[in-house]
Short mmCIF file of C-alpha atoms and ligand atoms in Angstrom, two decimals:
data_model
loop_
_atom_site.label_atom_id
_atom_site.label_comp_id
_atom_site.label_asym_id
_atom_site.label_seq_id
_atom_site.Cartn_x
_atom_site.Cartn_y
_atom_site.Cartn_z
CA MET A 165 -36.48 -16.99 -73.83
CA LEU A 166 -38.14 -15.06 -70.17
CA SER A 167 -41.58 -15.18 -69.56
CA CYS A 168 -43.06 -14.70 -66.00
CA LYS A 169 -46.34 -15.60 -64.42
CA ASN A 170 -48.15 -14.21 -62.05
CA ILE A 171 -45.39 -13.00 -60.18
CA ASN A 172 -45.84 -11.38 -56.79
CA LYS A 173 -43.86 -10.44 -54.63
CA SER A 174 -44.33 -8.12 -51.15
CA TYR A 175 -42.13 -6.73 -48.05
CA SER A 176 -43.19 -6.43 -44.72
CA ASP A 177 -42.55 -2.85 -42.88
CA GLY A 178 -43.03 -3.40 -39.31
CA ASN A 179 -46.70 -4.07 -39.00
CA ASN A 180 -47.08 -3.19 -42.64
CA LYS A 181 -47.17 -5.39 -45.80
CA ILE A 182 -45.92 -3.60 -49.09
CA ASN A 183 -47.43 -5.46 -51.83
CA VAL A 184 -44.47 -4.41 -54.45
CA LEU A 185 -45.79 -6.72 -57.44
CA ASN A 186 -49.02 -8.00 -58.67
CA ASN A 187 -49.85 -10.74 -60.88
CA ILE A 188 -46.57 -9.56 -63.35
CA ASN A 189 -47.36 -11.25 -66.47
CA LEU A 190 -44.18 -10.61 -69.37
CA ASN A 191 -43.53 -13.05 -71.97
CA ILE A 192 -40.26 -11.74 -73.88
CA LEU A 193 -38.39 -12.91 -76.76
CA GLU A 194 -35.05 -13.69 -78.22
CA GLY A 195 -33.69 -9.73 -79.57
CA GLU A 196 -36.56 -8.18 -77.71
CA THR A 197 -35.79 -4.93 -75.64
CA LEU A 198 -37.53 -3.99 -73.29
CA ALA A 199 -38.16 -0.46 -70.72
CA ILE A 200 -39.60 -0.32 -67.44
CA ILE A 201 -40.23 3.18 -66.21
CA GLY A 202 -42.48 4.29 -63.00
CA ALA A 203 -42.32 6.49 -60.45
CA SER A 204 -39.06 5.73 -57.56
CA GLY A 205 -40.29 3.44 -55.36
CA SER A 206 -42.84 2.43 -57.57
CA GLY A 207 -41.18 -1.34 -57.81
CA LYS A 208 -38.58 -1.53 -61.10
CA SER A 209 -35.66 -2.35 -59.14
CA THR A 210 -37.30 -5.52 -57.37
CA LEU A 211 -39.01 -6.72 -60.77
CA LEU A 212 -35.50 -6.71 -62.25
CA HIS A 213 -33.91 -8.58 -59.32
CA VAL A 214 -36.99 -11.07 -59.03
CA LEU A 215 -36.95 -11.60 -63.03
CA SER A 216 -33.22 -12.27 -63.13
CA SER A 217 -32.98 -14.68 -59.82
CA LEU A 218 -31.05 -12.18 -57.66
CA ASP A 219 -34.21 -12.43 -55.92
CA ALA A 220 -37.39 -14.58 -55.43
CA ALA A 221 -40.46 -13.59 -55.66
CA ASP A 222 -43.30 -14.38 -53.28
CA SER A 223 -45.81 -16.42 -55.85
CA GLY A 224 -45.72 -16.85 -59.33
CA LYS A 225 -43.24 -18.54 -62.00
CA ILE A 226 -40.42 -17.43 -63.75
CA GLU A 227 -39.26 -19.35 -66.82
CA ILE A 228 -35.43 -18.70 -69.39
CA ASP A 229 -35.23 -20.65 -72.34
CA GLY A 230 -37.78 -23.22 -71.50
CA GLU A 231 -36.27 -23.74 -67.67
CA LEU A 232 -38.88 -22.65 -65.02
CA ILE A 233 -36.10 -21.50 -63.06
CA SER A 234 -38.81 -20.33 -60.47
CA SER A 235 -38.06 -24.05 -58.98
CA PHE A 236 -34.40 -23.89 -58.97
CA ASP A 237 -32.21 -24.62 -55.86
CA GLU A 238 -29.79 -22.39 -55.27
CA ASN A 239 -27.14 -24.36 -57.18
CA ARG A 240 -28.90 -24.51 -60.16
CA LEU A 241 -29.67 -20.60 -59.99
CA CYS A 242 -25.73 -19.95 -59.83
CA GLN A 243 -25.15 -21.63 -62.97
CA ILE A 244 -28.19 -19.63 -65.07
CA ARG A 245 -26.81 -16.48 -63.22
CA LEU A 246 -22.92 -17.48 -64.96
CA ASN A 247 -24.34 -18.82 -67.76
CA LYS A 248 -27.12 -16.53 -69.15
CA ILE A 249 -27.62 -13.47 -67.04
CA GLY A 250 -26.04 -9.82 -67.41
CA PHE A 251 -26.62 -7.35 -64.46
CA ILE A 252 -25.73 -3.22 -65.06
CA TYR A 253 -26.97 -1.37 -61.82
CA GLN A 254 -26.92 2.34 -61.58
CA PHE A 255 -24.08 2.88 -59.12
CA HIS A 256 -22.02 0.12 -61.13
CA HIS A 257 -20.46 -2.64 -58.07
CA LEU A 258 -17.39 -2.59 -59.30
CA ILE A 259 -14.50 -3.89 -56.77
CA ASN A 260 -11.93 -0.38 -56.50
CA GLU A 261 -8.97 -1.85 -55.42
CA LEU A 262 -9.41 -4.41 -58.76
CA SER A 263 -8.14 -2.96 -62.61
CA VAL A 264 -10.75 -2.61 -65.47
CA LYS A 265 -9.11 -5.69 -66.94
CA GLU A 266 -9.71 -7.79 -63.15
CA ASN A 267 -13.29 -6.93 -62.60
CA ILE A 268 -14.36 -7.90 -66.20
CA SER A 269 -12.82 -10.90 -66.23
CA LEU A 270 -14.64 -11.97 -62.95
CA PRO A 271 -17.67 -13.67 -64.18
CA LEU A 272 -15.09 -15.88 -66.14
CA LEU A 273 -13.17 -16.50 -63.34
CA ILE A 274 -15.95 -17.28 -61.14
CA ALA A 275 -17.29 -19.71 -63.87
CA ASN A 276 -13.86 -21.31 -64.01
CA LYS A 277 -13.19 -20.35 -67.41
CA ASN A 278 -9.47 -21.42 -68.38
CA LYS A 279 -7.08 -18.90 -68.46
CA SER A 280 -6.06 -18.35 -72.28
CA GLU A 281 -10.32 -18.09 -72.72
CA ILE A 282 -10.32 -15.25 -69.80
CA GLU A 283 -7.64 -13.31 -71.23
CA LYS A 284 -9.24 -13.56 -74.96
CA LYS A 285 -12.53 -13.09 -73.88
CA THR A 286 -11.75 -9.76 -71.37
CA ASP A 287 -9.65 -7.80 -74.02
CA GLU A 288 -12.19 -8.58 -76.73
CA VAL A 289 -15.22 -6.46 -74.31
CA ILE A 290 -12.12 -4.48 -73.02
CA ASP A 291 -11.79 -3.61 -76.88
CA GLN A 292 -15.87 -3.18 -77.63
CA VAL A 293 -16.60 -0.84 -74.81
CA GLY A 294 -13.55 0.95 -75.83
CA MET A 295 -11.46 0.89 -72.87
CA LYS A 296 -8.19 -0.19 -73.63
CA LYS A 297 -5.90 2.80 -72.82
CA ARG A 298 -7.58 2.49 -69.50
CA LYS A 299 -7.54 -1.82 -69.14
CA ASP A 300 -4.90 -1.72 -66.46
CA PHE A 301 -6.46 1.22 -64.18
CA GLN A 302 -8.35 1.21 -60.74
CA ILE A 303 -11.81 1.94 -60.77
CA ASP A 304 -11.36 4.95 -58.46
CA LYS A 305 -9.37 6.54 -61.09
CA LEU A 306 -12.32 6.43 -63.73
CA SER A 307 -14.79 8.86 -64.47
CA GLY A 308 -18.54 8.09 -63.79
CA GLY A 309 -19.18 7.56 -67.72
CA GLU A 310 -16.23 5.21 -67.84
CA ARG A 311 -17.61 2.92 -64.91
CA GLN A 312 -20.54 2.56 -66.17
CA ARG A 313 -18.47 1.17 -69.66
CA VAL A 314 -16.45 -1.10 -67.50
CA ALA A 315 -20.10 -2.55 -65.50
CA ILE A 316 -21.50 -2.69 -69.02
CA ALA A 317 -18.33 -5.38 -69.96
CA ARG A 318 -18.22 -6.86 -67.33
CA SER A 319 -21.96 -7.39 -67.45
CA ILE A 320 -21.82 -9.45 -71.12
CA VAL A 321 -18.01 -11.35 -70.28
CA HIS A 322 -20.04 -14.63 -70.49
CA ASN A 323 -22.32 -13.74 -73.13
CA PRO A 324 -25.39 -13.77 -70.97
CA SER A 325 -28.82 -13.83 -73.57
CA ILE A 326 -30.62 -11.84 -70.98
CA LEU A 327 -29.36 -8.53 -70.14
CA PHE A 328 -30.60 -6.13 -67.41
CA ALA A 329 -29.77 -2.85 -66.84
CA ASP A 330 -31.10 -1.06 -63.98
CA GLU A 331 -31.52 2.73 -64.50
CA PRO A 332 -27.50 2.21 -65.71
CA THR A 333 -27.66 5.80 -67.10
CA GLY A 334 -29.14 7.72 -64.09
CA ASN A 335 -25.92 8.39 -62.22
CA LEU A 336 -24.67 10.33 -65.82
CA ASP A 337 -25.32 13.54 -66.85
CA LYS A 338 -27.44 13.83 -71.00
CA ASN A 339 -23.95 13.59 -73.00
CA ASN A 340 -22.61 10.62 -71.04
CA ALA A 341 -26.15 8.97 -70.55
CA ASN A 342 -26.51 8.83 -74.18
CA ASN A 343 -23.38 7.49 -75.17
CA ILE A 344 -23.52 4.56 -72.62
CA PHE A 345 -26.93 3.99 -73.69
CA SER A 346 -26.19 3.90 -77.33
CA LEU A 347 -22.77 1.53 -76.48
CA LEU A 348 -25.67 -1.13 -74.78
CA SER A 349 -27.96 -1.07 -77.57
CA ASP A 350 -25.21 -1.54 -79.80
CA LEU A 351 -24.04 -4.50 -77.79
CA VAL A 352 -27.75 -5.78 -77.61
CA SER A 353 -28.33 -6.09 -81.11
CA TYR A 354 -24.71 -7.32 -81.46
CA ASN A 355 -25.21 -10.36 -79.72
CA LYS A 356 -29.47 -11.07 -80.10
CA SER A 357 -29.73 -10.33 -76.25
CA ILE A 358 -32.42 -9.58 -74.51
CA LEU A 359 -32.27 -5.99 -72.89
CA ILE A 360 -34.78 -5.33 -70.00
CA MET A 361 -33.79 -1.92 -68.39
CA ALA A 362 -35.67 -0.01 -65.80
CA THR A 363 -35.14 4.01 -66.41
CA HIS A 364 -36.50 7.02 -65.40
CA ASP A 365 -35.72 8.53 -69.09
CA LEU A 366 -38.20 8.65 -71.20
CA GLU A 367 -36.26 9.76 -74.48
CA ILE A 368 -34.36 6.80 -74.08
CA ALA A 369 -37.21 4.32 -72.81
CA SER A 370 -38.77 5.26 -76.21
CA LYS A 371 -35.49 4.03 -78.26
CA LEU A 372 -36.48 0.05 -77.00
CA ASN A 373 -39.03 -2.15 -78.34
CA GLU A 374 -41.60 -2.00 -76.03
CA VAL A 375 -42.19 0.36 -72.64
CA LEU A 376 -44.62 -0.71 -69.78
CA LYS A 377 -44.98 1.66 -66.83
CA ILE A 378 -44.92 0.20 -63.09
CA ASP A 379 -47.66 1.43 -61.04
CA GLY A 380 -49.59 0.05 -58.31
CA GLY A 381 -47.54 -3.26 -58.60
CA ASN A 382 -49.02 -3.99 -61.92
CA LEU A 383 -47.50 -3.43 -65.36
CA LYS A 384 -49.38 -1.02 -67.82
CA ASN A 385 -48.54 -0.04 -71.63
CA ILE A 386 -48.26 3.42 -71.75
N1 LIG B 616 -35.65 -4.68 -49.11
C1 LIG B 616 -36.57 -4.30 -49.05
N2 LIG B 616 -37.01 -4.28 -47.66
C2 LIG B 616 -37.95 -3.73 -47.57
N3 LIG B 616 -38.77 -3.01 -48.37
C3 LIG B 616 -38.36 -2.80 -50.08
C4 LIG B 616 -36.93 -3.03 -50.12
N4 LIG B 616 -36.69 -3.20 -50.94
C5 LIG B 616 -37.55 -2.68 -51.87
N5 LIG B 616 -38.44 -1.85 -50.80
C6 LIG B 616 -39.53 -1.07 -51.11
O1 LIG B 616 -40.52 -1.87 -52.10
C7 LIG B 616 -41.06 -0.62 -53.14
C8 LIG B 616 -40.63 -0.29 -54.23
O2 LIG B 616 -38.79 -0.60 -54.28
P1 LIG B 616 -37.75 -0.55 -55.59
O3 LIG B 616 -38.15 -1.52 -56.61
O4 LIG B 616 -36.22 -0.35 -55.09
O5 LIG B 616 -38.53 0.78 -56.12
P2 LIG B 616 -38.14 1.66 -57.34
O6 LIG B 616 -36.81 0.27 -58.26
O7 LIG B 616 -38.84 1.59 -58.31
O8 LIG B 616 -37.19 2.86 -57.14
C9 LIG B 616 -40.35 1.00 -52.06
O9 LIG B 616 -41.79 0.69 -51.13
C10 LIG B 616 -39.50 0.14 -51.33
O10 LIG B 616 -39.28 0.58 -50.37
MG1 LIG B 617 -34.75 1.15 -58.35
#
């Protein structure tokens, strides 16, 4: 379960303070999927970064599975990220010099898993995202859709209970976007993980359990 209470986040832009998140409250149960929509610059990425502990809120509380992670130090946050959180970006953020397989196994290497477990789990997710034939390819030899498949595989290889996706289909054509979204949604339902996805695409958003709009720093039902 993921919940947050009274989350505030602002950025300062020279002399001005921009309030990006204003008293955000959320409660998301295991297996639930949530779409966050909103205009460009409305704070979707900021919200995802704060909820996933990639960025700190100015104030407020965040709980994951009963643990108050907003009070954790960097060491404990690292453990939470390695064990419970997956993140997919719009522009994949894969390492071009590494192969598909090497990119996907990175979270397991960082988590110090043993070699045979890394092999087994990496092969399993490569298969799940349909990239078996390309597993030794370098990232820059792949199409946009294929890169997103690899990014999805990397985000789920450590069995996270919460998956964040920041406009994961935003850089793809319609056909690829639909394919990537259905892959993501199959994997989320198979793993019973929470999905929190920022998207511009209302058609895709409406396929999730809940759609909330961020506007003026607040989350609203649409
Ligand atoms: N690191 C930062 N420093 C200063 N301002 C930022 C930073 N990150 C985001 N912002 C500002 O916060 C607002 C929300 O940005 P963002 O969360 O990226 O919106 P979205 O993802 O909805 O497009 C924007 O006005 C953006 O310029
Ligand atoms: Mg964004």
